[in-house]
CSV table of C-alpha atoms and ligand atoms in Angstrom, one decimal:
chain,number,residue,atom,x,y,z
A,26,MET,CA,-46.8,21.5,-6.6
A,27,ASN,CA,-45.4,18.1,-7.4
A,28,THR,CA,-42.6,16.9,-9.6
A,29,PRO,CA,-43.8,14.8,-12.5
A,30,ILE,CA,-42.6,11.2,-12.2
A,31,TYR,CA,-40.0,10.6,-14.9
A,32,THR,CA,-40.3,6.8,-15.4
A,33,SER,CA,-37.7,6.8,-18.2
A,34,SER,CA,-34.4,5.1,-17.9
A,35,ALA,CA,-33.2,6.7,-21.2
A,36,PHE,CA,-32.7,10.4,-21.5
A,37,GLY,CA,-31.6,12.5,-24.5
A,38,TYR,CA,-28.0,13.7,-24.2
A,39,LEU,CA,-27.3,16.1,-27.1
A,40,ASP,CA,-28.6,19.1,-25.2
A,41,THR,CA,-27.8,18.3,-21.6
A,42,ILE,CA,-24.7,19.3,-19.6
A,43,GLU,CA,-24.3,15.9,-18.1
A,44,ASN,CA,-25.6,12.5,-19.1
A,45,ILE,CA,-28.7,11.6,-17.2
A,46,TYR,CA,-29.4,8.0,-16.1
A,47,PRO,CA,-31.0,6.5,-13.0
A,48,ARG,CA,-27.7,4.9,-11.8
A,49,TYR,CA,-25.9,8.2,-12.3
A,50,TYR,CA,-28.1,9.4,-9.4
A,51,ASN,CA,-29.2,12.5,-11.4
A,52,THR,CA,-32.7,12.0,-12.8
A,53,PRO,CA,-35.1,14.9,-12.0
A,54,ASN,CA,-36.9,13.0,-9.3
A,55,GLN,CA,-33.7,12.0,-7.6
A,56,GLU,CA,-32.4,15.6,-7.7
A,57,VAL,CA,-35.5,17.3,-6.3
A,58,VAL,CA,-35.4,15.0,-3.3
A,59,VAL,CA,-31.7,15.5,-2.7
A,60,GLN,CA,-32.2,19.3,-2.8
A,61,LYS,CA,-34.9,19.1,-0.2
A,62,LEU,CA,-32.8,16.9,2.1
A,63,CYS,CA,-29.9,19.3,1.7
A,64,ALA,CA,-32.1,22.1,2.8
A,65,LEU,CA,-33.3,20.1,5.8
A,66,GLU,CA,-29.8,19.0,6.9
A,67,GLN,CA,-28.0,22.3,5.9
A,68,GLY,CA,-25.8,20.3,3.6
A,69,GLU,CA,-24.3,21.2,0.2
A,70,ALA,CA,-24.9,18.0,-1.8
A,71,GLY,CA,-26.2,14.5,-1.4
A,72,LEU,CA,-27.1,11.2,-2.9
A,73,LEU,CA,-30.2,8.9,-2.6
A,74,PHE,CA,-29.8,5.1,-2.3
A,75,GLY,CA,-32.1,2.1,-2.5
A,76,SER,CA,-31.8,1.5,1.3
A,77,GLY,CA,-30.1,2.9,4.4
A,78,MET,CA,-27.5,0.1,4.3
A,79,ALA,CA,-26.7,1.0,0.6
A,80,ALA,CA,-26.0,4.5,1.8
A,81,ILE,CA,-23.9,3.3,4.7
A,82,SER,CA,-21.9,0.6,2.8
A,83,THR,CA,-21.3,2.8,-0.2
A,84,THR,CA,-20.1,5.7,1.9
A,85,MET,CA,-17.6,3.6,3.9
A,86,LEU,CA,-16.3,1.7,0.8
A,87,ALA,CA,-15.9,5.0,-1.0
A,88,LEU,CA,-14.1,6.8,1.8
A,89,LEU,CA,-11.9,3.9,3.0
A,90,GLU,CA,-9.2,1.8,1.4
A,91,THR,CA,-7.5,-1.5,2.3
A,92,GLY,CA,-5.1,-0.8,5.2
A,93,ASP,CA,-7.2,2.0,6.6
A,94,HIS,CA,-8.7,2.0,10.1
A,95,VAL,CA,-12.1,3.3,11.2
A,96,ILE,CA,-13.4,4.1,14.7
A,97,LEU,CA,-17.0,3.4,15.5
A,98,GLN,CA,-19.1,3.5,18.6
A,99,ARG,CA,-20.0,0.0,19.9
A,100,ASP,CA,-23.7,0.8,20.2
A,101,LEU,CA,-24.6,0.7,16.5
A,102,TYR,CA,-27.5,-0.4,14.4
A,103,GLY,CA,-27.0,-4.2,14.1
A,104,GLY,CA,-26.8,-4.1,10.2
A,105,THR,CA,-24.0,-1.5,10.4
A,106,HIS,CA,-22.2,-3.5,13.0
A,107,HIS,CA,-22.5,-6.6,10.8
A,108,PHE,CA,-21.3,-4.7,7.7
A,109,VAL,CA,-18.2,-3.4,9.5
A,110,THR,CA,-17.2,-6.6,11.2
A,111,ILE,CA,-17.8,-8.8,8.1
A,112,GLU,CA,-17.4,-6.8,4.9
A,113,LEU,CA,-14.9,-4.1,5.9
A,114,LYS,CA,-12.8,-6.7,7.6
A,115,ARG,CA,-12.9,-8.8,4.4
A,116,VAL,CA,-11.4,-6.1,2.3
A,117,GLY,CA,-8.7,-5.4,4.9
A,118,ILE,CA,-10.1,-2.3,6.6
A,119,SER,CA,-9.7,-2.6,10.3
A,120,TYR,CA,-11.9,-1.1,13.0
A,121,THR,CA,-12.1,-0.3,16.6
A,122,LEU,CA,-15.4,-0.2,18.5
A,123,VAL,CA,-15.3,2.3,21.4
A,124,GLU,CA,-17.8,1.9,24.3
A,125,GLU,CA,-18.6,5.6,24.1
A,126,PRO,CA,-17.2,8.1,21.6
A,127,THR,CA,-15.9,10.6,24.1
A,128,VAL,CA,-12.7,12.5,23.2
A,129,ASP,CA,-10.7,10.3,25.7
A,130,GLN,CA,-11.9,7.1,24.1
A,131,LEU,CA,-11.4,8.3,20.6
A,132,GLU,CA,-7.8,9.4,21.5
A,133,ALA,CA,-7.2,5.9,22.9
A,134,ALA,CA,-8.5,4.3,19.7
A,135,ILE,CA,-6.8,6.5,17.0
A,136,ARG,CA,-4.0,5.0,14.9
A,137,THR,CA,-1.8,6.4,12.1
A,138,THR,CA,-4.0,4.6,9.6
A,139,THR,CA,-7.3,6.0,11.0
A,140,LYS,CA,-9.3,7.8,8.4
A,141,LEU,CA,-12.9,7.9,9.6
A,142,VAL,CA,-15.0,8.2,12.8
A,143,TYR,CA,-18.6,7.0,12.7
A,144,ILE,CA,-21.3,7.7,15.3
A,145,GLU,CA,-25.0,7.1,15.7
A,146,THR,CA,-26.9,9.3,18.2
A,147,PRO,CA,-29.4,8.7,19.6
A,148,SER,CA,-28.3,5.1,19.3
A,149,ASN,CA,-30.3,2.0,18.5
A,150,PRO,CA,-31.8,0.6,20.7
A,151,LEU,CA,-30.5,2.1,24.0
A,152,LEU,CA,-30.9,5.8,23.0
A,153,LYS,CA,-27.4,6.7,24.1
A,154,ILE,CA,-26.4,10.2,23.3
A,155,THR,CA,-23.0,11.2,21.8
A,156,ASP,CA,-21.7,14.8,21.9
A,157,VAL,CA,-21.9,15.5,18.2
A,158,ALA,CA,-19.9,18.8,18.2
A,159,ALA,CA,-17.1,17.2,20.3
A,160,VAL,CA,-16.7,14.4,17.8
A,161,GLY,CA,-16.9,16.8,14.9
A,162,SER,CA,-14.1,19.1,16.2
A,163,TRP,CA,-12.0,16.1,17.4
A,164,ALA,CA,-12.2,14.6,13.9
A,165,GLN,CA,-11.3,18.0,12.3
A,166,GLN,CA,-8.2,18.3,14.5
A,167,HIS,CA,-7.0,14.9,13.4
A,168,ARG,CA,-8.0,15.4,9.8
A,169,LEU,CA,-10.5,12.5,9.9
A,170,ILE,CA,-13.8,12.3,8.1
A,171,SER,CA,-16.7,12.3,10.6
A,172,VAL,CA,-19.9,10.4,9.7
A,173,ILE,CA,-23.2,10.2,11.6
A,174,ASP,CA,-26.2,8.0,11.2
A,175,ASN,CA,-28.9,10.6,11.9
A,176,THR,CA,-31.8,8.2,11.4
A,177,PHE,CA,-33.2,8.1,14.9
A,178,ALA,CA,-33.2,11.9,15.3
A,179,SER,CA,-34.5,12.9,11.8
A,180,PRO,CA,-33.4,16.3,10.4
A,181,ILE,CA,-36.3,17.9,12.4
A,182,ASN,CA,-34.7,17.1,15.7
A,183,GLN,CA,-31.0,17.2,14.9
A,184,ASN,CA,-28.7,18.8,12.3
A,185,PRO,CA,-25.2,17.4,12.6
A,186,ILE,CA,-23.5,19.4,9.7
A,187,PRO,CA,-23.7,22.8,11.5
A,188,LEU,CA,-22.3,21.0,14.6
A,189,GLY,CA,-19.1,20.1,12.6
A,190,ILE,CA,-19.9,16.6,11.2
A,191,ASP,CA,-18.9,15.9,7.5
A,192,VAL,CA,-21.3,13.3,6.4
A,193,VAL,CA,-24.9,12.7,7.5
A,194,ILE,CA,-26.6,9.4,6.6
A,195,HIS,CA,-30.3,8.5,6.9
A,196,SER,CA,-32.1,5.3,6.6
A,197,GLY,CA,-35.0,7.1,4.8
A,198,THR,CA,-37.0,4.0,5.3
A,199,LYS,CA,-37.8,5.4,8.7
A,200,TYR,CA,-38.8,9.0,9.5
A,201,LEU,CA,-38.1,10.5,6.1
A,202,GLY,CA,-40.5,8.1,4.4
A,203,GLY,CA,-42.6,8.0,7.5
A,204,HIS,CA,-45.4,5.7,6.4
A,205,SER,CA,-43.7,2.2,6.6
A,206,ASP,CA,-44.1,1.8,2.8
A,207,LEU,CA,-40.7,2.9,1.4
A,208,CYS,CA,-37.2,1.7,1.5
A,209,PHE,CA,-34.3,4.1,0.8
A,210,GLY,CA,-31.3,5.8,2.2
A,211,ALA,CA,-29.7,9.2,1.9
A,212,VAL,CA,-26.3,10.8,2.3
A,213,ILE,CA,-26.0,14.6,2.8
A,214,THR,CA,-22.5,16.2,2.9
A,215,SER,CA,-20.2,18.7,1.2
A,216,GLN,CA,-19.8,18.8,-2.6
A,217,PRO,CA,-16.2,17.4,-2.5
A,218,LEU,CA,-17.2,14.4,-0.3
A,219,ARG,CA,-20.4,13.8,-2.3
A,220,ASP,CA,-18.2,13.6,-5.4
A,221,ARG,CA,-15.9,11.0,-3.7
A,222,ILE,CA,-18.9,8.9,-2.6
A,223,TYR,CA,-20.5,9.3,-6.0
A,224,ALA,CA,-17.4,7.8,-7.8
A,225,THR,CA,-18.0,4.5,-5.9
A,226,ALA,CA,-21.8,4.8,-5.9
A,227,ILE,CA,-22.0,4.6,-9.7
A,228,ASN,CA,-20.0,1.3,-9.6
A,229,LEU,CA,-22.0,-0.2,-6.8
A,230,GLY,CA,-25.3,0.9,-8.4
A,231,GLY,CA,-27.6,1.3,-5.4
A,232,SER,CA,-29.7,4.1,-6.7
A,233,VAL,CA,-33.5,4.5,-6.1
A,234,ASN,CA,-36.3,4.6,-8.7
A,235,ALA,CA,-38.5,7.6,-9.7
A,236,ALA,CA,-41.7,6.3,-8.2
A,237,THR,CA,-40.1,6.0,-4.8
A,238,CYS,CA,-38.6,9.5,-5.1
A,239,ALA,CA,-42.1,10.9,-5.8
A,240,LEU,CA,-43.4,9.3,-2.6
A,241,ILE,CA,-40.4,10.6,-0.7
A,242,GLU,CA,-41.2,14.1,-1.9
A,243,ARG,CA,-44.7,13.7,-0.7
A,244,SER,CA,-43.6,12.3,2.7
A,245,LEU,CA,-41.3,15.2,3.3
A,246,LYS,CA,-44.2,17.6,3.3
A,247,THR,CA,-45.4,16.2,6.6
A,248,LEU,CA,-42.1,15.3,8.2
A,249,SER,CA,-42.1,18.2,10.6
A,250,LEU,CA,-45.8,17.6,11.7
A,251,ARG,CA,-45.2,13.9,12.1
A,252,VAL,CA,-42.0,14.3,14.1
A,253,HIS,CA,-43.4,16.9,16.5
A,254,GLN,CA,-46.3,14.6,17.3
A,255,GLN,CA,-43.9,11.7,17.7
A,256,ASN,CA,-41.7,13.7,20.1
A,257,LYS,CA,-44.8,14.6,22.2
A,258,ASN,CA,-46.1,11.1,22.3
A,259,ALA,CA,-42.7,9.6,23.1
A,260,GLN,CA,-42.1,12.0,26.0
A,261,ALA,CA,-45.6,11.1,27.5
A,262,ILE,CA,-44.9,7.4,27.2
A,263,ALA,CA,-41.4,7.7,28.7
A,264,ASP,CA,-42.8,9.6,31.6
A,265,PHE,CA,-45.6,7.1,32.1
A,266,LEU,CA,-43.3,4.0,31.9
A,267,GLN,CA,-40.7,5.5,34.2
A,268,GLN,CA,-43.2,5.8,37.1
A,269,HIS,CA,-44.8,2.4,36.4
A,270,PRO,CA,-44.0,-0.3,39.0
A,271,ARG,CA,-43.9,-3.1,36.4
A,272,VAL,CA,-41.2,-1.3,34.4
A,273,GLN,CA,-37.5,-1.8,35.3
A,274,GLN,CA,-35.7,0.7,33.1
A,275,VAL,CA,-36.6,3.3,30.5
A,276,HIS,CA,-34.2,4.7,28.0
A,277,TYR,CA,-35.3,8.0,26.6
A,278,PRO,CA,-33.1,11.1,26.2
A,279,GLY,CA,-36.0,13.4,27.2
A,280,LEU,CA,-36.0,12.0,30.7
A,281,THR,CA,-34.0,14.3,33.1
A,282,ASP,CA,-32.2,11.4,34.7
A,283,HIS,CA,-31.0,10.0,31.3
A,284,PRO,CA,-27.2,10.2,31.2
A,285,GLY,CA,-27.3,12.0,27.9
A,286,TYR,CA,-30.1,14.5,28.8
A,287,ASP,CA,-28.0,17.7,29.0
A,288,ILE,CA,-26.1,17.0,25.8
A,289,ALA,CA,-29.4,16.0,24.0
A,290,ARG,CA,-31.0,19.3,25.2
A,291,GLN,CA,-28.1,21.3,23.6
A,292,GLN,CA,-27.8,19.5,20.3
A,293,MET,CA,-31.4,18.3,19.6
A,294,GLN,CA,-34.5,20.4,18.8
A,295,GLY,CA,-36.7,17.6,20.1
A,296,PHE,CA,-35.9,14.3,21.9
A,297,GLY,CA,-37.3,12.1,19.2
A,298,GLY,CA,-39.9,9.3,18.9
A,299,MET,CA,-37.8,6.3,19.9
A,300,LEU,CA,-37.5,4.8,23.3
A,301,SER,CA,-36.8,1.5,24.9
A,302,PHE,CA,-37.6,-0.1,28.2
A,303,GLU,CA,-37.6,-3.3,30.2
A,304,PRO,CA,-40.9,-4.5,31.5
A,305,ALA,CA,-40.8,-6.8,34.5
A,306,VAL,CA,-41.1,-10.0,32.5
A,307,GLU,CA,-39.1,-13.2,32.1
A,308,GLY,CA,-36.8,-13.5,29.1
A,309,SER,CA,-37.8,-13.5,25.4
A,310,ALA,CA,-41.0,-15.4,26.1
A,311,GLY,CA,-42.1,-12.9,28.6
A,312,ALA,CA,-41.3,-10.0,26.3
A,313,GLU,CA,-43.3,-11.7,23.5
A,314,GLN,CA,-46.3,-12.3,25.8
A,315,PHE,CA,-46.3,-8.6,26.7
A,316,MET,CA,-46.2,-7.5,23.0
A,317,ARG,CA,-49.1,-9.9,22.2
A,318,LYS,CA,-51.3,-8.1,24.7
A,319,LEU,CA,-51.0,-4.8,23.0
A,320,LYS,CA,-53.9,-3.6,20.9
A,321,VAL,CA,-52.8,-0.3,19.4
A,322,ILE,CA,-49.0,-0.6,19.3
A,323,THR,CA,-48.1,-3.3,16.7
A,324,PRO,CA,-45.2,-5.7,17.1
A,325,ALA,CA,-43.3,-5.1,13.9
A,326,ILE,CA,-39.8,-4.4,12.8
A,327,SER,CA,-38.6,-1.0,11.4
A,328,LEU,CA,-39.4,2.4,12.8
A,329,GLY,CA,-40.2,6.0,12.1
A,330,GLY,CA,-43.7,5.5,10.7
A,331,VAL,CA,-47.0,7.2,11.6
A,332,GLU,CA,-48.1,4.0,13.5
A,333,SER,CA,-46.5,2.9,16.8
A,334,LEU,CA,-44.4,-0.2,16.5
A,335,ILE,CA,-42.8,-2.4,19.1
A,336,CYS,CA,-40.0,-5.0,18.9
A,337,ALA,CA,-37.5,-6.9,20.9
A,338,PRO,CA,-34.1,-5.9,19.6
A,339,ALA,CA,-32.6,-9.2,20.7
A,340,LYS,CA,-34.9,-10.9,18.1
A,341,THR,CA,-34.8,-8.2,15.4
A,342,SER,CA,-32.2,-5.5,14.8
A,343,HIS,CA,-29.6,-7.3,16.9
A,344,ILE,CA,-30.4,-10.9,16.0
A,345,LYS,CA,-27.2,-11.2,13.9
A,346,LEU,CA,-25.0,-10.4,16.9
A,347,SER,CA,-23.9,-13.3,19.1
A,348,THR,CA,-25.3,-13.6,22.6
A,349,GLU,CA,-21.9,-12.4,23.9
A,350,GLU,CA,-21.9,-9.3,21.6
A,351,ARG,CA,-25.5,-8.5,22.6
A,352,LYS,CA,-24.5,-8.6,26.3
A,353,GLN,CA,-21.6,-6.3,25.5
A,354,VAL,CA,-23.9,-3.7,24.0
A,355,GLY,CA,-26.5,-4.1,26.8
A,356,VAL,CA,-29.4,-5.6,24.8
A,357,SER,CA,-31.2,-7.9,27.2
A,358,ASP,CA,-33.8,-10.5,26.1
A,359,GLU,CA,-36.5,-8.4,27.9
A,360,LEU,CA,-35.6,-5.1,26.3
A,361,LEU,CA,-38.4,-3.7,24.1
A,362,ARG,CA,-38.1,-0.8,21.7
A,363,ILE,CA,-41.0,1.4,20.7
A,364,SER,CA,-41.1,3.5,17.6
A,365,VAL,CA,-43.8,6.0,18.7
A,366,GLY,CA,-46.3,7.0,16.1
A,367,ILE,CA,-48.7,10.0,15.7
A,368,GLU,CA,-51.7,8.4,17.4
A,369,ASP,CA,-53.7,10.0,20.1
A,370,THR,CA,-51.5,10.1,23.2
A,371,GLU,CA,-54.1,8.7,25.5
A,372,ASP,CA,-54.7,5.7,23.2
A,373,LEU,CA,-51.1,4.7,23.5
A,374,LEU,CA,-50.9,5.2,27.3
A,375,GLU,CA,-54.1,3.1,27.8
A,376,ASP,CA,-52.7,0.4,25.6
A,377,LEU,CA,-49.4,0.1,27.6
A,378,GLN,CA,-51.3,0.3,30.9
A,379,GLN,CA,-53.6,-2.7,30.1
A,380,ALA,CA,-50.6,-4.7,28.8
A,381,LEU,CA,-48.6,-4.1,31.9
A,382,VAL,CA,-51.4,-5.6,34.1
A,383,MET,CA,-50.0,-9.1,35.0
A,384,ASN,CA,-52.0,-12.3,35.4
A,385,ASN,CA,-51.6,-12.2,39.2
A,386,ASP,CA,-52.6,-8.5,39.7
B,236,PLP,C1,-30.3,3.5,12.8
B,236,PLP,C2,-30.4,2.8,11.5
B,236,PLP,N1,-29.5,2.9,10.5
B,236,PLP,C3,-29.6,2.3,9.4
B,236,PLP,C4,-30.5,1.3,9.1
B,236,PLP,C5,-30.5,0.6,7.8
B,236,PLP,O1,-31.5,1.1,7.0
B,236,PLP,P1,-32.3,0.2,5.8
B,236,PLP,O2,-33.0,-0.9,6.5
B,236,PLP,O3,-33.1,1.2,5.1
B,236,PLP,O4,-31.2,-0.4,4.9
B,236,PLP,C6,-31.5,1.1,10.1
B,236,PLP,C7,-32.6,0.1,9.9
B,236,PLP,O5,-33.2,-0.4,10.7
B,236,PLP,C8,-31.4,1.8,11.3
B,236,PLP,O6,-32.3,1.6,12.3
């Protein structure tokens, strides 16, 4: 029922079809996980990396060349934004950040040198929804490669490949690993694109070790159970926060008044375990004070684990952005993001309820 852990970095080669080596991304433990992820995402082939950022950076460096142009949505994971604006720029790859990747905005951004369009939906941390099928078919019409960061949705809630997207990326550190104890990334795509990414991946060398692969294999057995409970808890929290007088704004695609609700309902099997909101507090200090009152939900970075975590994006995922850039993407100092875990729903609601009681109530 479990793949043995092949700790070896040296494999016999006389009787094998291809040479096996950890940095060739083809050890038994790497391959078994990739097969499972391909089945989950309905992809043909894939690669596992040592982190989500290794998957993202390797994919972009493999598919783009100096002089190329890439279109990305502005509302991106902070690390991806940083990679594009610092590293891609440094090797002469230009980019355009569009406010929302609608067909009109993509048409306005395209150049003769554009090669790739990159989206993230639901987005971090405002849970904005992009129409995945619309981006996929627009990219196909213009012969561009479409790439999605599917981390927030997980393969249980959203499968972009059948919707027309070429490359799906995950920070497996999040839902795929699911227990806040692993760091890895994954790319799932077609065989030809996998081979192009692979050609760069072996040079950059960001592969993942056998012990981590074995833990990923174990984690995938409960992915569906975990995500379904996370979906249920997140919906209950979003509904609760939305009607709470001490909460200004709630961002969750499962709320009927969320601008992306209709599209999310069409393209997602569940609305996910991520949400963000603004409690009625003053600045970063007020947000921190609120988090310190929580007893079940833990202030910690990262997401997608079985335990509920909370953080202020202005001080965590988006800390590398300038104040001006943060304002542009709508990340206020008071904004708090919850990665909802699998706890009992009532425990989570009670925790938020007691933390929302202010000193002068
Ligand atoms: C949406 C998203 N994509 C990518 C990453 C990067 O993944 P990693 O930290 O595994 O490199 C993160 C990390 O927080 C993320 O939230």
